[in-house]
Amino acid sequence: MAEAHQAVAFQFTITPEGIDLQLSYQALNQIYLSGVRSWKKRVSRVRNSLIKGVYPASPSSWLFVAIGILATMYMQSDPSMGLITKIQQHLPLRYTTGQTMVSALVFSTLLWLSLILALRFCLKLLLSYHQWMFEKHGRISNTTKVWVPLVRLLSSRKPLLYSYQSSLPHLPVPAIQDTVSRYLESVRPLLTDLEFKRMTDLANEFESNLGNRLQRYLKLKALWATNYVSDWWEEYVYLRSRGPIMVNSNYYGMDFLYVTPTSVQAARAGNTITALLLYRRKVNREELKPVSRVPGTVIPLCAAQCERMFNTTRTPGVETDVLQHWLDSEFVAVYHRGRYFRLWVYRAGRLLSPREIEYQIQRILDDPSPALPGEEKLGALTAGDRIPWAQMRKQYFSSGVNKRSLDAIERAAFFVTLDDEEQGMRGDDPEGNLDSYAKSLLHGKCYDRWFDKSFSVVIYKNGKSGLNAEHSWADAPTVAHLWEYTLATDAFQLGYTEDGHCKGEVEPSLPQPQRLVWNIPAEVQAQVSSSLAVAQALADDVDCHVFPFREFGKGRIKKCRISPDAFIQISLQLAYYRDRSGFCLTYEASMTRLFREGRTETVRSCSNESCAFIKALESGETEEECRRLFQLASEKHQNLYRMAMTGAGIDRHLFCLYVVSKYLGVESPFLKEVLSEPWRLSTSQTPVQQMNLFDLKNHPDFISLGGGFGPVADDGYGVSYIIVGEDMVNFHVSSKYSCSQTVRNHIYTRQYSQHLVLPVAEIFVDFSMAVSAFSNPMEMCISG
């Protein structure tokens, strides 16, 4: 271990003959190699900063500008129109030739920087154009036809991960009258005539009085801040929440549905940890390609969320939590059977091989030492309420052995749980076991995950894996991108030997994983028990159901010229209507990463058009009428989704206006009522972003299960879904046992998910085969 190597690098004794210095050359070599790795990383950061700092130009373009200027001067021409001469007059050089050369180089540099700023400004203007998303199939405007090659021209150089950051536009502040109008339209199908009139009066009063005042402050913030939403969203929605983050905020991702690459727990851990660290290396070196809105095009998404993916933890506070991020970490934290370990994953500046990490993990699994008093369930502090955890942390974990052990967990690259259970779709009840698998990843035993870490990886006894992610630092698509890479690298690149072990050799002198030591007093143990009781009650109340839908997928839906996302969203509303005999406020997460530091926006999927279709379907209208209404509902949903993506959403604008009102100390009945409305149907699609990593034709069993989350409202549903390939959709549905309206959810959650899509499918099963699938990627993007 690094501390140990430094401690024994040299020893000396004082003798009558003088000082007897004894050097450990092996330890010094380890220190030297670690230092080389550190300096390589620093040089790489400087190089990447220079490359992305001049993007969309290149550092070498300065040479071409300088040569061009010198060549024109050699031809007795002055391209600077006298500026070189003025620069020359202020240079303290004796020789005229030297002054002229230096002046020309200074002018060339200034001209080069000006051209970079001009190119970046042009690229930002081009990326601010979003009208292409709203255009009909086959009706691309002349503006878009010109816009596409211009963007490709300015993005022709191979970009780094963060190259586009300074060229992304800022999120615009919508006009307040537009937001209010869209809000009233979104709640119209949910309110009676009398309730809608009351809400309209509140909205009009707000728009004409307090709203304009709040809007001015918000526009001022938008001029000053990079993104007028993201910092307040992170702080007030996530970090200031004082309740448990387990179930309420954290979410999970699952392993392959049908395949477990190896049944050897230590081997799966070895490959998984290696794949995650390889991804971190790509992030640090900025070798990942910027994620594009349309695969194969040059419409980049903001990559800011990748910065805090690793070496990050959420530390509790009395009033608000804080996200802490460290630039690097050479170890991971491991939990097994009530004990915590620090596992070093670098030695002599190199990343351990998967086989070496497997060897170290097996050492942990074979360690017979018992948990220390109070150690086994210590993680429950991160699962319970935040204020008690903050108080315990400040009083008992701010110094001494507890601080050193806590630092080892919080500064780790990520957290790993070696679970003693077996999970997955197995046994005589595969459906029920999938549900157990989801619940295990969502909350585990409430003490065997460290819920504050940016993400915790879980490796089960039978080799199944998954992760639990903290939500404040990033949204699900960022974690999904990481997990896709991890699963694909584990299964298809690193691979396993015939007996299920990792490939590679083991260096026999690897030091033992370091057991973390704690001193847990009785007061902390009492609080651990209290936090565990809170977390356990929350976990016991959550019902999860994972449902792979295999009847058809996006392939058939696209043949109907219907957006797959709109199809599923309307199906969800139909299922809810059949459950509750009514409609509810429906939340669908949409991203705003077309803008710098963008996060999410809400698509209010329940619209007048979707409600009209569902009522017609349930009342027995003709098939032709139902098709027409469904087409209108789908188009409306797609328009709402596009508006949310392009900064014309409703909820983030109203949220920020509410925050401003709190800062000003004024009350708005309209905003108070808007932000207190429950989202009884909270939905999210997990996008498959790297299909090139999975060869589903040759390996059809390597299908991702996606992930899920807990219900947002106590009397509602949380629904996550992932569209896999052309013929499958995986659903994750959650609800609470305690609600009287969903008390039968332990049965109905399954019925709900199993009948999500079929009612709508019956109408389109014949019609779907009549229209060919889209072939243009841009048209596919526009259709969703």
mmCIF file of N, CA and C in Angstrom, residues 391-460:
data_model
loop_
_atom_site.group_PDB
_atom_site.id
_atom_site.type_symbol
_atom_site.label_atom_id
_atom_site.label_comp_id
_atom_site.label_asym_id
_atom_site.label_seq_id
_atom_site.Cartn_x
_atom_site.Cartn_y
_atom_site.Cartn_z
ATOM 1 N N GLN A 391 -25.064 14.757 12.187
ATOM 2 C CA GLN A 391 -24.642 14.975 13.574
ATOM 3 C C GLN A 391 -23.651 13.911 14.022
ATOM 4 N N MET A 392 -23.928 12.658 13.700
ATOM 5 C CA MET A 392 -23.004 11.581 14.056
ATOM 6 C C MET A 392 -21.650 11.772 13.366
ATOM 7 N N ARG A 393 -21.697 12.147 12.109
ATOM 8 C CA ARG A 393 -20.459 12.312 11.330
ATOM 9 C C ARG A 393 -19.583 13.402 11.934
ATOM 10 N N LYS A 394 -20.199 14.511 12.300
ATOM 11 C CA LYS A 394 -19.441 15.635 12.859
ATOM 12 C C LYS A 394 -18.860 15.294 14.227
ATOM 13 N N GLN A 395 -19.624 14.574 15.043
ATOM 14 C CA GLN A 395 -19.210 14.324 16.422
ATOM 15 C C GLN A 395 -18.270 13.144 16.560
ATOM 16 N N TYR A 396 -18.476 12.088 15.770
ATOM 17 C CA TYR A 396 -17.741 10.846 15.993
ATOM 18 C C TYR A 396 -16.855 10.414 14.827
ATOM 19 N N PHE A 397 -16.957 11.087 13.673
ATOM 20 C CA PHE A 397 -16.179 10.661 12.507
ATOM 21 C C PHE A 397 -15.314 11.787 11.935
ATOM 22 N N SER A 398 -15.016 12.782 12.744
ATOM 23 C CA SER A 398 -14.237 13.926 12.264
ATOM 24 C C SER A 398 -12.780 13.877 12.691
ATOM 25 N N SER A 399 -12.380 12.834 13.416
ATOM 26 C CA SER A 399 -10.988 12.713 13.836
ATOM 27 C C SER A 399 -10.694 11.259 14.166
ATOM 28 N N GLY A 400 -9.423 10.960 14.294
ATOM 29 C CA GLY A 400 -9.004 9.645 14.739
ATOM 30 C C GLY A 400 -9.219 8.534 13.732
ATOM 31 N N VAL A 401 -9.334 7.325 14.253
ATOM 32 C CA VAL A 401 -9.424 6.149 13.412
ATOM 33 C C VAL A 401 -10.703 6.139 12.588
ATOM 34 N N ASN A 402 -11.798 6.650 13.148
ATOM 35 C CA ASN A 402 -13.058 6.694 12.398
ATOM 36 C C ASN A 402 -12.961 7.598 11.184
ATOM 37 N N LYS A 403 -12.282 8.745 11.327
ATOM 38 C CA LYS A 403 -12.115 9.654 10.189
ATOM 39 C C LYS A 403 -11.268 9.020 9.100
ATOM 40 N N ARG A 404 -10.215 8.321 9.491
ATOM 41 C CA ARG A 404 -9.358 7.686 8.484
ATOM 42 C C ARG A 404 -10.127 6.615 7.711
ATOM 43 N N SER A 405 -10.940 5.842 8.414
ATOM 44 C CA SER A 405 -11.704 4.795 7.738
ATOM 45 C C SER A 405 -12.813 5.392 6.873
ATOM 46 N N LEU A 406 -13.480 6.423 7.403
ATOM 47 C CA LEU A 406 -14.529 7.070 6.613
ATOM 48 C C LEU A 406 -13.944 7.730 5.375
ATOM 49 N N ASP A 407 -12.770 8.350 5.504
ATOM 50 C CA ASP A 407 -12.101 8.954 4.344
ATOM 51 C C ASP A 407 -11.800 7.901 3.281
ATOM 52 N N ALA A 408 -11.423 6.711 3.719
ATOM 53 C CA ALA A 408 -11.114 5.641 2.761
ATOM 54 C C ALA A 408 -12.350 5.285 1.941
ATOM 55 N N ILE A 409 -13.537 5.332 2.550
ATOM 56 C CA ILE A 409 -14.767 5.044 1.813
ATOM 57 C C ILE A 409 -15.148 6.218 0.920
ATOM 58 N N GLU A 410 -15.104 7.420 1.469
ATOM 59 C CA GLU A 410 -15.587 8.578 0.729
ATOM 60 C C GLU A 410 -14.650 8.979 -0.403
ATOM 61 N N ARG A 411 -13.362 8.738 -0.244
ATOM 62 C CA ARG A 411 -12.400 9.094 -1.289
ATOM 63 C C ARG A 411 -12.189 7.972 -2.303
ATOM 64 N N ALA A 412 -12.803 6.836 -2.081
ATOM 65 C CA ALA A 412 -12.642 5.703 -2.999
ATOM 66 C C ALA A 412 -13.214 6.029 -4.374
ATOM 67 N N ALA A 413 -12.695 5.346 -5.384
ATOM 68 C CA ALA A 413 -13.214 5.563 -6.744
ATOM 69 C C ALA A 413 -14.697 5.245 -6.800
ATOM 70 N N PHE A 414 -15.098 4.168 -6.143
ATOM 71 C CA PHE A 414 -16.507 3.803 -6.003
ATOM 72 C C PHE A 414 -16.596 2.741 -4.914
ATOM 73 N N PHE A 415 -17.793 2.310 -4.621
ATOM 74 C CA PHE A 415 -18.041 1.363 -3.527
ATOM 75 C C PHE A 415 -18.456 0.021 -4.127
ATOM 76 N N VAL A 416 -17.972 -1.066 -3.530
ATOM 77 C CA VAL A 416 -18.287 -2.416 -4.007
ATOM 78 C C VAL A 416 -18.862 -3.223 -2.857
ATOM 79 N N THR A 417 -20.002 -3.858 -3.086
ATOM 80 C CA THR A 417 -20.599 -4.774 -2.116
ATOM 81 C C THR A 417 -20.503 -6.200 -2.645
ATOM 82 N N LEU A 418 -19.888 -7.067 -1.869
ATOM 83 C CA LEU A 418 -19.853 -8.500 -2.179
ATOM 84 C C LEU A 418 -20.998 -9.139 -1.404
ATOM 85 N N ASP A 419 -22.108 -9.371 -2.097
ATOM 86 C CA ASP A 419 -23.338 -9.810 -1.460
ATOM 87 C C ASP A 419 -23.358 -11.329 -1.294
ATOM 88 N N ASP A 420 -23.858 -11.793 -0.164
ATOM 89 C CA ASP A 420 -23.929 -13.232 0.096
ATOM 90 C C ASP A 420 -25.140 -13.892 -0.534
ATOM 91 N N GLU A 421 -26.062 -13.095 -1.105
ATOM 92 C CA GLU A 421 -27.261 -13.658 -1.704
ATOM 93 C C GLU A 421 -27.022 -14.013 -3.168
ATOM 94 N N GLU A 422 -27.952 -14.808 -3.728
ATOM 95 C CA GLU A 422 -27.978 -15.088 -5.161
ATOM 96 C C GLU A 422 -29.189 -14.387 -5.749
ATOM 97 N N GLN A 423 -29.017 -13.751 -6.907
ATOM 98 C CA GLN A 423 -30.102 -13.006 -7.541
ATOM 99 C C GLN A 423 -30.124 -13.297 -9.034
ATOM 100 N N GLY A 424 -31.204 -12.830 -9.682
ATOM 101 C CA GLY A 424 -31.358 -13.004 -11.117
ATOM 102 C C GLY A 424 -32.635 -13.739 -11.463
ATOM 103 N N MET A 425 -32.882 -13.909 -12.752
ATOM 104 C CA MET A 425 -34.053 -14.647 -13.221
ATOM 105 C C MET A 425 -33.700 -16.133 -13.213
ATOM 106 N N ARG A 426 -34.091 -16.820 -12.137
ATOM 107 C CA ARG A 426 -33.636 -18.183 -11.927
ATOM 108 C C ARG A 426 -34.702 -18.945 -11.163
ATOM 109 N N GLY A 427 -34.483 -20.250 -11.027
ATOM 110 C CA GLY A 427 -35.320 -21.085 -10.175
ATOM 111 C C GLY A 427 -36.707 -21.324 -10.734
ATOM 112 N N ASP A 428 -37.592 -21.799 -9.852
ATOM 113 C CA ASP A 428 -38.961 -22.129 -10.241
ATOM 114 C C ASP A 428 -39.850 -20.911 -10.385
ATOM 115 N N ASP A 429 -39.415 -19.779 -9.837
ATOM 116 C CA ASP A 429 -40.203 -18.548 -9.901
ATOM 117 C C ASP A 429 -39.341 -17.421 -10.468
ATOM 118 N N PRO A 430 -39.006 -17.479 -11.773
ATOM 119 C CA PRO A 430 -38.116 -16.458 -12.339
ATOM 120 C C PRO A 430 -38.695 -15.056 -12.250
ATOM 121 N N GLU A 431 -40.005 -14.923 -12.407
ATOM 122 C CA GLU A 431 -40.631 -13.611 -12.341
ATOM 123 C C GLU A 431 -40.499 -13.010 -10.944
ATOM 124 N N GLY A 432 -40.819 -13.798 -9.934
ATOM 125 C CA GLY A 432 -40.683 -13.319 -8.558
ATOM 126 C C GLY A 432 -39.242 -13.036 -8.188
ATOM 127 N N ASN A 433 -38.303 -13.835 -8.712
ATOM 128 C CA ASN A 433 -36.897 -13.617 -8.416
ATOM 129 C C ASN A 433 -36.374 -12.337 -9.060
ATOM 130 N N LEU A 434 -36.911 -11.976 -10.220
ATOM 131 C CA LEU A 434 -36.543 -10.691 -10.814
ATOM 132 C C LEU A 434 -36.976 -9.545 -9.920
ATOM 133 N N ASP A 435 -38.173 -9.665 -9.333
ATOM 134 C CA ASP A 435 -38.651 -8.622 -8.429
ATOM 135 C C ASP A 435 -37.748 -8.514 -7.198
ATOM 136 N N SER A 436 -37.338 -9.651 -6.672
ATOM 137 C CA SER A 436 -36.422 -9.656 -5.531
ATOM 138 C C SER A 436 -35.075 -9.039 -5.897
ATOM 139 N N TYR A 437 -34.635 -9.302 -7.103
ATOM 140 C CA TYR A 437 -33.385 -8.745 -7.627
ATOM 141 C C TYR A 437 -33.463 -7.220 -7.664
ATOM 142 N N ALA A 438 -34.586 -6.684 -8.149
ATOM 143 C CA ALA A 438 -34.762 -5.237 -8.221
ATOM 144 C C ALA A 438 -34.770 -4.611 -6.831
ATOM 145 N N LYS A 439 -35.510 -5.232 -5.897
ATOM 146 C CA LYS A 439 -35.557 -4.687 -4.539
ATOM 147 C C LYS A 439 -34.183 -4.734 -3.878
ATOM 148 N N SER A 440 -33.435 -5.787 -4.146
ATOM 149 C CA SER A 440 -32.106 -5.899 -3.560
ATOM 150 C C SER A 440 -31.205 -4.766 -4.039
ATOM 151 N N LEU A 441 -31.265 -4.444 -5.324
ATOM 152 C CA LEU A 441 -30.436 -3.354 -5.842
ATOM 153 C C LEU A 441 -30.932 -1.993 -5.371
ATOM 154 N N LEU A 442 -32.229 -1.852 -5.176
ATOM 155 C CA LEU A 442 -32.780 -0.567 -4.753
ATOM 156 C C LEU A 442 -32.409 -0.236 -3.319
ATOM 157 N N HIS A 443 -32.419 -1.231 -2.423
ATOM 158 C CA HIS A 443 -32.124 -0.913 -1.019
ATOM 159 C C HIS A 443 -31.321 -1.980 -0.288
ATOM 160 N N GLY A 444 -31.180 -3.183 -0.856
ATOM 161 C CA GLY A 444 -30.425 -4.230 -0.179
ATOM 162 C C GLY A 444 -30.969 -4.517 1.205
ATOM 163 N N LYS A 445 -30.048 -4.696 2.173
ATOM 164 C CA LYS A 445 -30.451 -4.902 3.568
ATOM 165 C C LYS A 445 -30.519 -3.587 4.330
ATOM 166 N N CYS A 446 -30.391 -2.491 3.581
ATOM 167 C CA CYS A 446 -30.438 -1.127 4.137
ATOM 168 C C CYS A 446 -29.163 -0.743 4.873
ATOM 169 N N TYR A 447 -28.195 -1.642 4.957
ATOM 170 C CA TYR A 447 -26.921 -1.290 5.588
ATOM 171 C C TYR A 447 -25.715 -1.824 4.822
ATOM 172 N N ASP A 448 -25.942 -2.616 3.775
ATOM 173 C CA ASP A 448 -24.823 -3.206 3.039
ATOM 174 C C ASP A 448 -24.528 -2.466 1.740
ATOM 175 N N ARG A 449 -25.003 -1.260 1.588
ATOM 176 C CA ARG A 449 -24.618 -0.349 0.497
ATOM 177 C C ARG A 449 -24.180 0.967 1.140
ATOM 178 N N TRP A 450 -23.350 1.717 0.484
ATOM 179 C CA TRP A 450 -23.002 3.059 0.969
ATOM 180 C C TRP A 450 -23.707 4.042 0.044
ATOM 181 N N PHE A 451 -24.923 4.428 0.430
ATOM 182 C CA PHE A 451 -25.818 5.163 -0.467
ATOM 183 C C PHE A 451 -25.304 6.564 -0.798
ATOM 184 N N ASP A 452 -24.323 7.068 -0.046
ATOM 185 C CA ASP A 452 -23.779 8.399 -0.317
ATOM 186 C C ASP A 452 -22.803 8.412 -1.492
ATOM 187 N N LYS A 453 -22.223 7.272 -1.841
ATOM 188 C CA LYS A 453 -21.251 7.249 -2.935
ATOM 189 C C LYS A 453 -21.944 7.535 -4.264
ATOM 190 N N SER A 454 -21.191 8.070 -5.214
ATOM 191 C CA SER A 454 -21.769 8.385 -6.524
ATOM 192 C C SER A 454 -22.441 7.158 -7.117
ATOM 193 N N PHE A 455 -21.829 5.993 -6.938
ATOM 194 C CA PHE A 455 -22.507 4.732 -7.259
ATOM 195 C C PHE A 455 -21.839 3.597 -6.502
ATOM 196 N N SER A 456 -22.632 2.590 -6.183
ATOM 197 C CA SER A 456 -22.144 1.393 -5.510
ATOM 198 C C SER A 456 -22.407 0.194 -6.412
ATOM 199 N N VAL A 457 -21.391 -0.620 -6.642
ATOM 200 C CA VAL A 457 -21.519 -1.829 -7.449
ATOM 201 C C VAL A 457 -21.811 -3.007 -6.525
ATOM 202 N N VAL A 458 -22.759 -3.845 -6.924
ATOM 203 C CA VAL A 458 -23.128 -5.018 -6.133
ATOM 204 C C VAL A 458 -22.795 -6.274 -6.952
ATOM 205 N N ILE A 459 -21.992 -7.164 -6.366
ATOM 206 C CA ILE A 459 -21.647 -8.439 -6.987
ATOM 207 C C ILE A 459 -22.225 -9.549 -6.102
ATOM 208 N N TYR A 460 -23.137 -10.325 -6.656
ATOM 209 C CA TYR A 460 -23.818 -11.347 -5.872
ATOM 210 C C TYR A 460 -23.032 -12.656 -5.873
#
